[in-house]
mmCIF file of C-alpha atoms and ligand atoms in Angstrom:
data_model
loop_
_atom_site.group_PDB
_atom_site.id
_atom_site.type_symbol
_atom_site.label_atom_id
_atom_site.label_comp_id
_atom_site.label_asym_id
_atom_site.label_seq_id
_atom_site.Cartn_x
_atom_site.Cartn_y
_atom_site.Cartn_z
ATOM 1 C CA MET A 1 -31.378 -18.280 25.814
ATOM 2 C CA LYS A 2 -28.322 -20.463 25.070
ATOM 3 C CA ASN A 3 -25.407 -20.951 27.472
ATOM 4 C CA PHE A 4 -21.877 -20.496 26.167
ATOM 5 C CA ALA A 5 -18.347 -21.307 27.323
ATOM 6 C CA LEU A 6 -15.368 -19.611 25.669
ATOM 7 C CA ILE A 7 -11.796 -20.875 25.215
ATOM 8 C CA GLY A 8 -9.046 -18.308 24.516
ATOM 9 C CA ALA A 9 -10.864 -15.483 26.310
ATOM 10 C CA ALA A 10 -7.840 -13.191 26.757
ATOM 11 C CA GLY A 11 -6.946 -12.862 23.098
ATOM 12 C CA TYR A 12 -7.476 -10.326 20.344
ATOM 13 C CA ILE A 13 -10.589 -11.861 18.779
ATOM 14 C CA ALA A 14 -12.371 -13.099 21.929
ATOM 15 C CA PRO A 15 -14.194 -9.776 22.612
ATOM 16 C CA ARG A 16 -15.889 -10.061 19.209
ATOM 17 C CA HIS A 17 -17.241 -13.444 20.311
ATOM 18 C CA MET A 18 -18.353 -12.039 23.682
ATOM 19 C CA LYS A 19 -20.139 -9.236 21.840
ATOM 20 C CA ALA A 20 -21.730 -11.704 19.426
ATOM 21 C CA ILE A 21 -22.973 -13.884 22.306
ATOM 22 C CA LYS A 22 -24.445 -10.801 23.966
ATOM 23 C CA ASP A 23 -25.864 -9.271 20.773
ATOM 24 C CA THR A 24 -27.691 -12.513 19.991
ATOM 25 C CA GLY A 25 -29.310 -12.507 23.445
ATOM 26 C CA ASN A 26 -27.325 -15.381 24.923
ATOM 27 C CA ASN A 27 -25.223 -15.925 28.027
ATOM 28 C CA LEU A 28 -21.528 -16.600 28.659
ATOM 29 C CA LEU A 29 -21.282 -18.825 31.735
ATOM 30 C CA ALA A 30 -17.620 -19.792 31.756
ATOM 31 C CA ALA A 31 -14.389 -18.773 30.078
ATOM 32 C CA TYR A 32 -10.902 -20.227 29.975
ATOM 33 C CA ASP A 33 -7.489 -18.892 29.011
ATOM 34 C CA LYS A 34 -4.003 -19.699 30.252
ATOM 35 C CA PHE A 35 -3.375 -15.973 30.444
ATOM 36 C CA ASP A 36 -5.327 -14.009 33.053
ATOM 37 C CA SER A 37 -5.685 -10.569 31.470
ATOM 38 C CA VAL A 38 -9.412 -10.944 30.870
ATOM 39 C CA GLY A 39 -11.005 -7.870 32.429
ATOM 40 C CA VAL A 40 -12.697 -7.371 29.074
ATOM 41 C CA ILE A 41 -15.231 -10.013 30.204
ATOM 42 C CA ASP A 42 -16.777 -7.454 32.594
ATOM 43 C CA GLY A 43 -17.927 -5.307 29.687
ATOM 44 C CA HIS A 44 -20.065 -8.165 28.447
ATOM 45 C CA PHE A 45 -20.658 -10.832 31.108
ATOM 46 C CA PRO A 46 -19.569 -9.720 34.596
ATOM 47 C CA GLU A 47 -21.129 -12.867 36.115
ATOM 48 C CA ALA A 48 -19.119 -15.318 33.976
ATOM 49 C CA ASP A 49 -16.716 -17.697 35.735
ATOM 50 C CA PHE A 50 -13.118 -17.666 34.551
ATOM 51 C CA PHE A 51 -10.394 -20.310 34.746
ATOM 52 C CA THR A 52 -6.698 -20.328 33.907
ATOM 53 C CA GLU A 53 -6.293 -24.096 34.327
ATOM 54 C CA PHE A 54 -7.920 -26.467 31.876
ATOM 55 C CA GLU A 55 -8.674 -29.080 34.560
ATOM 56 C CA ARG A 56 -10.633 -26.610 36.709
ATOM 57 C CA PHE A 57 -12.514 -25.337 33.673
ATOM 58 C CA ASP A 58 -13.329 -28.928 32.684
ATOM 59 C CA ARG A 59 -14.546 -29.757 36.214
ATOM 60 C CA HIS A 60 -16.767 -26.660 36.210
ATOM 61 C CA VAL A 61 -18.267 -27.395 32.788
ATOM 62 C CA GLU A 62 -18.954 -31.007 33.837
ATOM 63 C CA LYS A 63 -20.680 -29.706 36.973
ATOM 64 C CA LEU A 64 -22.844 -27.364 34.865
ATOM 65 C CA LYS A 65 -23.727 -30.314 32.627
ATOM 66 C CA ARG A 66 -25.415 -31.985 35.595
ATOM 67 C CA SER A 67 -27.306 -28.829 36.580
ATOM 68 C CA ASP A 68 -29.966 -26.758 34.853
ATOM 69 C CA LYS A 69 -27.212 -24.625 33.300
ATOM 70 C CA LYS A 70 -25.770 -27.020 30.753
ATOM 71 C CA ILE A 71 -23.388 -25.461 28.227
ATOM 72 C CA ASP A 72 -25.051 -25.403 24.784
ATOM 73 C CA TYR A 73 -22.106 -23.958 22.812
ATOM 74 C CA VAL A 74 -18.348 -23.868 23.292
ATOM 75 C CA SER A 75 -16.709 -21.026 21.357
ATOM 76 C CA ILE A 76 -13.048 -21.439 20.458
ATOM 77 C CA CYS A 77 -10.622 -18.511 20.076
ATOM 78 C CA SER A 78 -7.377 -20.314 20.881
ATOM 79 C CA PRO A 79 -4.307 -20.594 18.601
ATOM 80 C CA ASN A 80 -4.935 -22.518 15.391
ATOM 81 C CA TYR A 81 -3.003 -25.701 16.270
ATOM 82 C CA LEU A 82 -5.141 -26.208 19.398
ATOM 83 C CA HIS A 83 -8.513 -25.967 17.647
ATOM 84 C CA ASP A 84 -9.055 -29.693 17.053
ATOM 85 C CA SER A 85 -8.297 -30.548 20.669
ATOM 86 C CA HIS A 86 -10.586 -27.786 21.974
ATOM 87 C CA ILE A 87 -13.315 -28.841 19.533
ATOM 88 C CA ARG A 88 -13.147 -32.403 20.906
ATOM 89 C CA PHE A 89 -13.514 -31.024 24.424
ATOM 90 C CA GLY A 90 -16.646 -29.110 23.410
ATOM 91 C CA LEU A 91 -18.223 -32.124 21.729
ATOM 92 C CA ARG A 92 -17.326 -34.396 24.678
ATOM 93 C CA VAL A 93 -19.132 -32.149 27.135
ATOM 94 C CA GLY A 94 -22.242 -32.367 24.958
ATOM 95 C CA ALA A 95 -22.080 -28.906 23.384
ATOM 96 C CA ASP A 96 -22.129 -27.685 19.812
ATOM 97 C CA VAL A 97 -18.930 -25.872 18.907
ATOM 98 C CA ILE A 98 -18.233 -22.541 17.206
ATOM 99 C CA CYS A 99 -14.598 -22.447 16.142
ATOM 100 C CA GLU A 100 -12.458 -19.694 14.687
ATOM 101 C CA LYS A 101 -10.701 -20.080 11.350
ATOM 102 C CA PRO A 102 -8.656 -21.905 10.207
ATOM 103 C CA LEU A 103 -10.770 -24.744 11.558
ATOM 104 C CA VAL A 104 -7.684 -27.006 11.649
ATOM 105 C CA LEU A 105 -4.259 -27.060 10.006
ATOM 106 C CA ASN A 106 -4.615 -30.253 7.926
ATOM 107 C CA PRO A 107 -7.453 -31.861 5.930
ATOM 108 C CA TRP A 108 -7.223 -35.178 7.809
ATOM 109 C CA ASN A 109 -8.010 -33.363 11.069
ATOM 110 C CA ILE A 110 -11.458 -32.712 9.568
ATOM 111 C CA ASP A 111 -12.011 -36.455 8.997
ATOM 112 C CA ALA A 112 -11.125 -37.181 12.607
ATOM 113 C CA LEU A 113 -13.465 -34.463 13.879
ATOM 114 C CA GLN A 114 -16.322 -35.808 11.754
ATOM 115 C CA GLU A 115 -15.988 -39.110 13.652
ATOM 116 C CA VAL A 116 -16.140 -37.342 17.021
ATOM 117 C CA GLU A 117 -19.097 -35.238 15.865
ATOM 118 C CA LYS A 118 -20.967 -38.486 15.081
ATOM 119 C CA GLU A 119 -20.010 -40.099 18.388
ATOM 120 C CA HIS A 120 -21.505 -37.223 20.354
ATOM 121 C CA GLY A 121 -24.368 -36.203 18.080
ATOM 122 C CA LYS A 122 -23.271 -32.555 18.208
ATOM 123 C CA ARG A 123 -22.167 -30.107 15.510
ATOM 124 C CA VAL A 124 -19.057 -28.043 14.799
ATOM 125 C CA PHE A 125 -19.419 -24.674 13.073
ATOM 126 C CA ASN A 126 -16.601 -22.654 11.563
ATOM 127 C CA ILE A 127 -16.375 -18.857 11.470
ATOM 128 C CA LEU A 128 -16.105 -18.067 7.734
ATOM 129 C CA GLN A 129 -17.232 -14.496 8.007
ATOM 130 C CA LEU A 130 -16.340 -13.313 4.509
ATOM 131 C CA ARG A 131 -19.162 -15.519 3.208
ATOM 132 C CA LEU A 132 -21.521 -13.222 5.113
ATOM 133 C CA HIS A 133 -20.067 -9.984 3.701
ATOM 134 C CA PRO A 134 -22.756 -8.228 1.603
ATOM 135 C CA SER A 135 -20.408 -7.485 -1.359
ATOM 136 C CA ILE A 136 -19.203 -11.088 -1.429
ATOM 137 C CA ILE A 137 -22.766 -12.442 -1.268
ATOM 138 C CA ALA A 138 -23.693 -10.135 -4.176
ATOM 139 C CA LEU A 139 -20.687 -11.317 -6.177
ATOM 140 C CA LYS A 140 -21.571 -14.983 -5.599
ATOM 141 C CA LYS A 141 -25.136 -14.324 -6.754
ATOM 142 C CA LYS A 142 -23.859 -12.626 -9.900
ATOM 143 C CA ILE A 143 -21.566 -15.562 -10.738
ATOM 144 C CA ASP A 144 -24.196 -18.212 -9.897
ATOM 145 C CA GLU A 145 -26.696 -16.461 -12.174
ATOM 146 C CA GLY A 146 -24.167 -15.738 -14.955
ATOM 147 C CA PRO A 147 -23.091 -18.030 -17.813
ATOM 148 C CA SER A 148 -21.989 -21.395 -16.456
ATOM 149 C CA ASP A 149 -19.073 -21.753 -18.870
ATOM 150 C CA LYS A 150 -17.476 -18.338 -18.280
ATOM 151 C CA ILE A 151 -13.980 -18.223 -16.751
ATOM 152 C CA TYR A 152 -13.388 -14.911 -14.958
ATOM 153 C CA ASP A 153 -10.025 -13.181 -14.519
ATOM 154 C CA ILE A 154 -9.535 -12.227 -10.892
ATOM 155 C CA ASP A 155 -6.750 -10.321 -9.115
ATOM 156 C CA LEU A 156 -6.773 -10.316 -5.368
ATOM 157 C CA ALA A 157 -4.411 -8.344 -3.098
ATOM 158 C CA TYR A 158 -4.773 -8.655 0.661
ATOM 159 C CA ILE A 159 -2.280 -6.584 2.648
ATOM 160 C CA THR A 160 -2.866 -6.264 6.347
ATOM 161 C CA SER A 161 0.254 -4.884 8.030
ATOM 162 C CA ARG A 162 1.565 -6.332 11.280
ATOM 163 C CA GLY A 163 4.456 -5.231 13.468
ATOM 164 C CA HIS A 164 7.357 -7.366 14.676
ATOM 165 C CA TRP A 165 5.274 -8.753 17.545
ATOM 166 C CA TYR A 166 3.583 -11.006 15.005
ATOM 167 C CA TYR A 167 6.761 -13.029 14.441
ATOM 168 C CA THR A 168 7.421 -13.473 18.164
ATOM 169 C CA SER A 169 3.874 -14.629 18.854
ATOM 170 C CA TRP A 170 2.422 -18.051 18.000
ATOM 171 C CA LYS A 171 1.182 -16.465 14.741
ATOM 172 C CA GLY A 172 4.764 -16.295 13.494
ATOM 173 C CA ASP A 173 5.375 -19.993 14.292
ATOM 174 C CA VAL A 174 4.434 -22.081 11.294
ATOM 175 C CA THR A 175 3.816 -25.163 13.471
ATOM 176 C CA LYS A 176 1.217 -23.236 15.494
ATOM 177 C CA SER A 177 -0.449 -20.923 12.986
ATOM 178 C CA GLY A 178 0.451 -22.617 9.700
ATOM 179 C CA GLY A 179 2.126 -19.399 8.470
ATOM 180 C CA ILE A 180 0.480 -16.383 6.862
ATOM 181 C CA ALA A 181 -1.265 -18.206 4.025
ATOM 182 C CA THR A 182 -2.959 -20.490 6.561
ATOM 183 C CA ASN A 183 -3.622 -17.827 9.162
ATOM 184 C CA ILE A 184 -4.809 -14.973 6.951
ATOM 185 C CA GLY A 185 -5.050 -16.254 3.359
ATOM 186 C CA VAL A 186 -7.542 -18.913 4.432
ATOM 187 C CA HIS A 187 -10.281 -16.247 4.419
ATOM 188 C CA PHE A 188 -9.974 -15.438 0.763
ATOM 189 C CA TYR A 189 -9.158 -18.991 -0.382
ATOM 190 C CA ASP A 190 -12.468 -19.988 1.191
ATOM 191 C CA MET A 191 -14.265 -17.015 -0.333
ATOM 192 C CA LEU A 192 -12.855 -17.643 -3.829
ATOM 193 C CA THR A 193 -13.657 -21.355 -3.909
ATOM 194 C CA TRP A 194 -17.112 -20.674 -2.433
ATOM 195 C CA ILE A 195 -17.843 -18.312 -5.327
ATOM 196 C CA PHE A 196 -15.835 -19.708 -8.246
ATOM 197 C CA GLY A 197 -15.743 -23.423 -7.473
ATOM 198 C CA GLY A 198 -13.097 -26.001 -6.706
ATOM 199 C CA ILE A 199 -9.416 -25.792 -7.449
ATOM 200 C CA LYS A 200 -7.863 -27.300 -10.578
ATOM 201 C CA GLU A 201 -4.379 -25.815 -10.382
ATOM 202 C CA ASN A 202 -2.521 -24.245 -7.477
ATOM 203 C CA VAL A 203 0.808 -22.522 -8.157
ATOM 204 C CA VAL A 204 2.796 -20.808 -5.401
ATOM 205 C CA HIS A 205 5.148 -18.090 -6.661
ATOM 206 C CA VAL A 206 6.420 -16.662 -3.386
ATOM 207 C CA HIS A 207 5.991 -17.809 0.223
ATOM 208 C CA THR A 208 8.044 -16.183 2.973
ATOM 209 C CA HIS A 209 7.527 -15.126 6.608
ATOM 210 C CA ASP A 210 5.697 -11.922 5.577
ATOM 211 C CA ARG A 211 4.105 -12.527 2.151
ATOM 212 C CA ALA A 212 2.770 -15.122 -0.219
ATOM 213 C CA ALA A 213 1.672 -15.008 -3.835
ATOM 214 C CA GLY A 214 0.234 -17.521 -6.209
ATOM 215 C CA TYR A 215 -2.126 -18.480 -8.983
ATOM 216 C CA PHE A 216 -5.275 -20.603 -8.886
ATOM 217 C CA GLN A 217 -7.187 -22.096 -11.726
ATOM 218 C CA LEU A 218 -10.681 -22.564 -10.307
ATOM 219 C CA GLU A 219 -13.733 -24.021 -12.046
ATOM 220 C CA LYS A 220 -14.911 -20.516 -12.985
ATOM 221 C CA ALA A 221 -11.882 -18.256 -12.495
ATOM 222 C CA ARG A 222 -8.212 -17.653 -13.052
ATOM 223 C CA VAL A 223 -6.908 -15.945 -9.924
ATOM 224 C CA ARG A 224 -3.638 -14.125 -9.324
ATOM 225 C CA TRP A 225 -3.349 -13.493 -5.584
ATOM 226 C CA PHE A 226 -0.999 -11.614 -3.291
ATOM 227 C CA LEU A 227 -1.024 -11.633 0.499
ATOM 228 C CA SER A 228 1.258 -9.659 2.784
ATOM 229 C CA ILE A 229 1.645 -8.477 6.371
ATOM 230 C CA ASN A 230 4.585 -6.183 5.501
ATOM 231 C CA SER A 231 3.638 -2.507 5.153
ATOM 232 C CA ASP A 232 6.520 -2.012 2.670
ATOM 233 C CA THR A 233 4.439 -3.928 0.124
ATOM 234 C CA LEU A 234 1.508 -1.468 0.285
ATOM 235 C CA PRO A 235 0.844 0.487 -2.920
ATOM 236 C CA ASP A 236 2.395 3.978 -2.783
ATOM 237 C CA ALA A 237 -0.998 5.730 -2.685
ATOM 238 C CA VAL A 238 -1.954 3.800 0.460
ATOM 239 C CA LYS A 239 1.422 4.535 2.084
ATOM 240 C CA ALA A 240 1.051 8.240 1.244
ATOM 241 C CA ARG A 241 -2.207 8.492 3.175
ATOM 242 C CA GLY A 242 -0.763 6.569 6.123
ATOM 243 C CA GLY A 243 -2.884 3.479 5.471
ATOM 244 C CA ARG A 244 -1.850 0.076 6.833
ATOM 245 C CA THR A 245 -4.372 -2.084 5.031
ATOM 246 C CA PHE A 246 -5.133 -2.695 1.375
ATOM 247 C CA ARG A 247 -7.733 -5.183 0.224
ATOM 248 C CA SER A 248 -8.450 -5.197 -3.481
ATOM 249 C CA LEU A 249 -10.458 -7.640 -5.557
ATOM 250 C CA THR A 250 -10.817 -7.031 -9.272
ATOM 251 C CA MET A 251 -12.859 -9.079 -11.712
ATOM 252 C CA GLU A 252 -12.168 -8.566 -15.424
ATOM 253 C CA GLY A 253 -10.216 -5.434 -14.375
ATOM 254 C CA GLU A 254 -13.100 -3.909 -12.377
ATOM 255 C CA GLU A 255 -12.792 -3.265 -8.663
ATOM 256 C CA ILE A 256 -15.245 -5.040 -6.367
ATOM 257 C CA GLU A 257 -15.451 -3.049 -3.159
ATOM 258 C CA PHE A 258 -15.182 -5.308 -0.118
ATOM 259 C CA SER A 259 -12.796 -3.418 2.180
ATOM 260 C CA ASP A 260 -15.434 -2.130 4.590
ATOM 261 C CA GLY A 261 -18.019 -3.866 6.682
ATOM 262 C CA PHE A 262 -15.753 -6.406 8.420
ATOM 263 C CA THR A 263 -16.422 -5.449 12.034
ATOM 264 C CA GLU A 264 -19.952 -6.782 12.592
ATOM 265 C CA LEU A 265 -19.443 -10.068 10.798
ATOM 266 C CA HIS A 266 -18.894 -12.089 13.982
ATOM 267 C CA THR A 267 -22.313 -11.173 15.346
ATOM 268 C CA HIS A 268 -23.744 -11.987 11.957
ATOM 269 C CA SER A 269 -21.912 -15.346 11.981
ATOM 270 C CA TYR A 270 -23.475 -16.187 15.364
ATOM 271 C CA GLU A 271 -26.968 -15.234 14.122
ATOM 272 C CA HIS A 272 -26.431 -17.463 11.122
ATOM 273 C CA ILE A 273 -25.327 -20.428 13.288
ATOM 274 C CA LEU A 274 -28.103 -19.966 15.854
ATOM 275 C CA ASP A 275 -30.542 -19.833 12.947
ATOM 276 C CA GLY A 276 -29.470 -23.350 11.974
ATOM 277 C CA GLN A 277 -27.493 -22.301 8.897
ATOM 278 C CA GLY A 278 -23.882 -22.380 10.150
ATOM 279 C CA PHE A 279 -20.940 -23.591 8.064
ATOM 280 C CA GLY A 280 -20.076 -27.099 9.238
ATOM 281 C CA LEU A 281 -16.905 -29.204 9.071
ATOM 282 C CA GLU A 282 -17.277 -30.203 5.424
ATOM 283 C CA GLU A 283 -17.651 -26.553 4.350
ATOM 284 C CA ALA A 284 -14.141 -25.869 5.621
ATOM 285 C CA ARG A 285 -12.510 -28.657 3.615
ATOM 286 C CA ASN A 286 -11.688 -26.772 0.381
ATOM 287 C CA SER A 287 -9.800 -23.975 2.099
ATOM 288 C CA ILE A 288 -8.029 -26.326 4.526
ATOM 289 C CA GLU A 289 -6.829 -28.473 1.619
ATOM 290 C CA ILE A 290 -5.595 -25.321 -0.127
ATOM 291 C CA VAL A 291 -3.660 -24.002 2.871
ATOM 292 C CA HIS A 292 -2.136 -27.412 3.484
ATOM 293 C CA ASP A 293 -1.013 -27.610 -0.156
ATOM 294 C CA ILE A 294 0.351 -24.050 -0.192
ATOM 295 C CA ARG A 295 2.364 -24.817 2.961
ATOM 296 C CA HIS A 296 3.975 -27.820 1.337
ATOM 297 C CA LYS A 297 4.583 -26.482 -2.175
ATOM 298 C CA GLU A 298 7.992 -25.276 -3.291
ATOM 299 C CA PRO A 299 7.535 -21.673 -4.552
ATOM 300 C CA VAL A 300 8.369 -21.489 -8.258
ATOM 301 C CA GLY A 301 9.487 -17.837 -8.220
ATOM 302 C CA LEU A 302 8.254 -15.050 -10.470
ATOM 303 C CA ILE A 303 7.373 -17.021 -13.553
ATOM 304 C CA GLY A 304 3.988 -17.462 -15.237
ATOM 305 C CA GLU A 305 0.793 -15.812 -14.026
ATOM 306 C CA TYR A 306 1.982 -13.982 -10.916
ATOM 307 C CA HIS A 307 0.235 -11.027 -9.225
ATOM 308 C CA PRO A 308 1.954 -7.700 -10.066
ATOM 309 C CA LEU A 309 2.505 -6.871 -6.364
ATOM 310 C CA ALA A 310 4.524 -10.070 -5.956
ATOM 311 C CA LYS A 311 7.384 -8.231 -7.672
ATOM 312 C CA GLY A 312 8.290 -6.239 -4.530
ATOM 313 C CA GLU A 313 11.727 -6.665 -3.034
ATOM 314 C CA LEU A 314 11.995 -9.494 -0.505
ATOM 315 C CA THR A 315 13.036 -8.601 3.039
ATOM 316 C CA ASN A 316 14.796 -10.610 5.719
ATOM 317 C CA HIS A 317 12.894 -12.016 8.642
ATOM 318 C CA PRO A 318 13.110 -9.286 11.353
ATOM 319 C CA PHE A 319 14.796 -11.729 13.747
ATOM 320 C CA ASP A 320 17.464 -13.008 11.345
ATOM 321 C CA PHE A 321 20.732 -11.433 12.451
HETATM 322 P P1 NAD B 401 -4.377 -14.238 20.444
HETATM 323 O O1 NAD B 401 -3.007 -14.757 20.557
HETATM 324 O O2 NAD B 401 -4.619 -12.787 20.639
HETATM 325 O O3 NAD B 401 -5.331 -15.029 21.441
HETATM 326 C C1 NAD B 401 -5.229 -16.413 21.670
HETATM 327 C C2 NAD B 401 -5.564 -16.668 23.119
HETATM 328 O O4 NAD B 401 -5.518 -18.077 23.342
HETATM 329 C C3 NAD B 401 -4.545 -16.014 24.078
HETATM 330 O O5 NAD B 401 -5.225 -15.260 25.049
HETATM 331 C C4 NAD B 401 -3.824 -17.203 24.688
HETATM 332 O O6 NAD B 401 -3.414 -16.989 26.046
HETATM 333 C C5 NAD B 401 -4.885 -18.276 24.604
HETATM 334 N N1 NAD B 401 -4.330 -19.638 24.680
HETATM 335 C C6 NAD B 401 -3.153 -20.095 24.198
HETATM 336 N N2 NAD B 401 -3.012 -21.400 24.492
HETATM 337 C C7 NAD B 401 -4.130 -21.759 25.155
HETATM 338 C C8 NAD B 401 -4.576 -22.967 25.720
HETATM 339 N N3 NAD B 401 -3.839 -24.091 25.650
HETATM 340 N N4 NAD B 401 -5.774 -22.978 26.330
HETATM 341 C C9 NAD B 401 -6.530 -21.846 26.403
HETATM 342 N N5 NAD B 401 -6.168 -20.672 25.897
HETATM 343 C C10 NAD B 401 -4.977 -20.635 25.267
HETATM 344 O O7 NAD B 401 -4.926 -14.699 19.028
HETATM 345 P P2 NAD B 401 -6.248 -14.192 18.293
HETATM 346 O O8 NAD B 401 -5.867 -13.233 17.266
HETATM 347 O O9 NAD B 401 -7.302 -13.853 19.282
HETATM 348 O O10 NAD B 401 -6.618 -15.547 17.518
HETATM 349 C C11 NAD B 401 -7.389 -16.572 18.146
HETATM 350 C C12 NAD B 401 -8.050 -17.408 17.058
HETATM 351 O O11 NAD B 401 -8.929 -16.581 16.312
HETATM 352 C C13 NAD B 401 -7.089 -17.977 16.031
HETATM 353 O O12 NAD B 401 -7.570 -19.210 15.586
HETATM 354 C C14 NAD B 401 -7.107 -16.995 14.888
HETATM 355 O O13 NAD B 401 -6.776 -17.588 13.660
HETATM 356 C C15 NAD B 401 -8.558 -16.549 14.931
HETATM 357 N N6 NAD B 401 -8.791 -15.173 14.451
HETATM 358 C C16 NAD B 401 -9.791 -14.974 13.570
HETATM 359 C C17 NAD B 401 -10.069 -13.708 13.107
HETATM 360 C C18 NAD B 401 -11.160 -13.498 12.109
HETATM 361 O O14 NAD B 401 -11.143 -12.502 11.400
HETATM 362 N N7 NAD B 401 -12.105 -14.409 12.022
HETATM 363 C C19 NAD B 401 -9.310 -12.599 13.545
HETATM 364 C C20 NAD B 401 -8.272 -12.848 14.449
HETATM 365 C C21 NAD B 401 -8.034 -14.133 14.915
HETATM 366 N N1 HP7 B 402 -4.479 -6.580 15.364
HETATM 367 C C1 HP7 B 402 -4.091 -6.755 16.658
HETATM 368 O O1 HP7 B 402 -3.967 -5.799 17.435
HETATM 369 N N2 HP7 B 402 -3.832 -8.028 17.089
HETATM 370 C C2 HP7 B 402 -3.980 -9.096 16.295
HETATM 371 O O2 HP7 B 402 -3.747 -10.232 16.768
HETATM 372 C C3 HP7 B 402 -4.412 -8.912 14.966
HETATM 373 C C4 HP7 B 402 -4.662 -7.614 14.531
HETATM 374 P P1 HP7 B 402 -7.253 -6.412 10.602
HETATM 375 P P2 HP7 B 402 -8.621 -8.781 11.435
HETATM 376 O O3 HP7 B 402 -3.476 -11.079 12.341
HETATM 377 O O4 HP7 B 402 -3.974 -13.048 13.122
HETATM 378 C C5 HP7 B 402 -7.053 -10.639 10.447
HETATM 379 O O5 HP7 B 402 -6.286 -6.648 9.515
HETATM 380 O O6 HP7 B 402 -9.408 -8.726 10.168
HETATM 381 C C6 HP7 B 402 -4.763 -5.205 14.905
HETATM 382 C C7 HP7 B 402 -7.623 -11.911 9.854
HETATM 383 N N3 HP7 B 402 -9.006 -11.683 9.479
HETATM 384 O O7 HP7 B 402 -8.569 -5.831 10.302
HETATM 385 O O8 HP7 B 402 -9.351 -8.591 12.703
HETATM 386 C C8 HP7 B 402 -4.102 -4.876 13.573
HETATM 387 O O9 HP7 B 402 -2.745 -4.552 13.700
HETATM 388 C C9 HP7 B 402 -7.569 -13.015 10.880
HETATM 389 O O10 HP7 B 402 -8.062 -14.207 10.341
HETATM 390 O O11 HP7 B 402 -7.401 -7.810 11.366
HETATM 391 O O12 HP7 B 402 -7.887 -10.224 11.506
HETATM 392 C C10 HP7 B 402 -4.962 -3.726 13.098
HETATM 393 O O13 HP7 B 402 -4.531 -2.546 13.722
HETATM 394 C C11 HP7 B 402 -6.132 -13.214 11.374
HETATM 395 O O14 HP7 B 402 -6.132 -14.239 12.356
HETATM 396 C C12 HP7 B 402 -6.331 -4.089 13.622
HETATM 397 O O15 HP7 B 402 -6.133 -5.057 14.659
HETATM 398 C C13 HP7 B 402 -5.656 -11.895 11.972
HETATM 399 O O16 HP7 B 402 -5.732 -10.885 10.955
HETATM 400 C C14 HP7 B 402 -7.256 -4.651 12.553
HETATM 401 O O17 HP7 B 402 -6.543 -5.586 11.736
HETATM 402 C C15 HP7 B 402 -4.256 -12.012 12.504
HETATM 403 C C16 HP7 B 402 -9.311 -11.219 8.272
HETATM 404 O O18 HP7 B 402 -8.481 -10.956 7.458
HETATM 405 C C17 HP7 B 402 -10.771 -11.065 7.957
#
């Protein structure tokens, strides 16, 4: 049985990590969050210690290190811009690290973490759960086994509606989350480059507080993509049935169903890591380079190969008066 510590225990995604630790037969010894609404821990690990001050958490973990209850893994569910610092903490205390996506905000943060990984002889693993989705695995197999010179036409729409709270929270602050392409798009940029190979051209058509659209030329695909957290951009059929989410991936005009089966992927990610197959620092590089580039590109507007949903009317930021 492995011992875990968890950073960011009071947040939205932390319970999926607690469940994954439990489902894989391991133990959560200590958790840390600046915010103390963490009763959710009791449903998984009622004996876990909890800290709201980093220094007390650090002291406790150091104490465990010198006992028979050393922390084997530190799991990180804190805001994106804190990941690299929390990863360094985990490595320094002699643990392997399991970190949420996006691993970091900038590609050079990966280089720095690789140095620290070497110094401590421990590993960092990134949650890239779409790579463990059965439909995505099947698609990768199909492409890997298909003709090596074929270039596929892909359209990807990823709409996952969020209310106004999103813009008030750290997720709406580009310096903390990287913006929506970094915070949400990273999943499918990773998935696409994992399946269709590295990026040759990256065009950004639209990039605002609530949506982004662009075009990628990958080694094996031409991709028109659209990402949005604004429910106004949902297709009418989805709106009519009261839906708030729309994930659609088409290849050569044919739909590839990948909307379901997202909920258990954290447990599956933990099994994969504990099995010695986790996705390490280098595996995150492609998607982190892409999100960094998208953040810094000037959108060209609706010219060229843009996704049809990018045509929707733009809206003001909800807090622009
Ligand atoms: P959240 O805001 O709900 O939770 C973040 C938690 O971190 C909060 O409880 C907050 O109090 C805590 N925190 C903030 N600063 C801290 C600090 N200095 N030290 C310790 N704790 C601190 O956000 P979330 O949605 O749970 O996202 C957390 C991470 O998980 C992010 O990196 C996000 O990108 C990622 N995430 C991944 C998925 C996925 O599908 N893989 C889904 C949601 C979130
Ligand atoms: N929800 C919340 O209540 N709070 C939140 O913080 C987020 C969602 P899905 P996930 O928004 O930051 C996706 O769209 O898949 C509600 C990204 N992951 O299924 O869990 C929401 O309003 C993730 O990387 O959200 O998370 C819905 O009612 C990104 O960090 C419900 O939860 C996260 O959004 C389910 O919402 C985010 C993927 O896209 C795989």
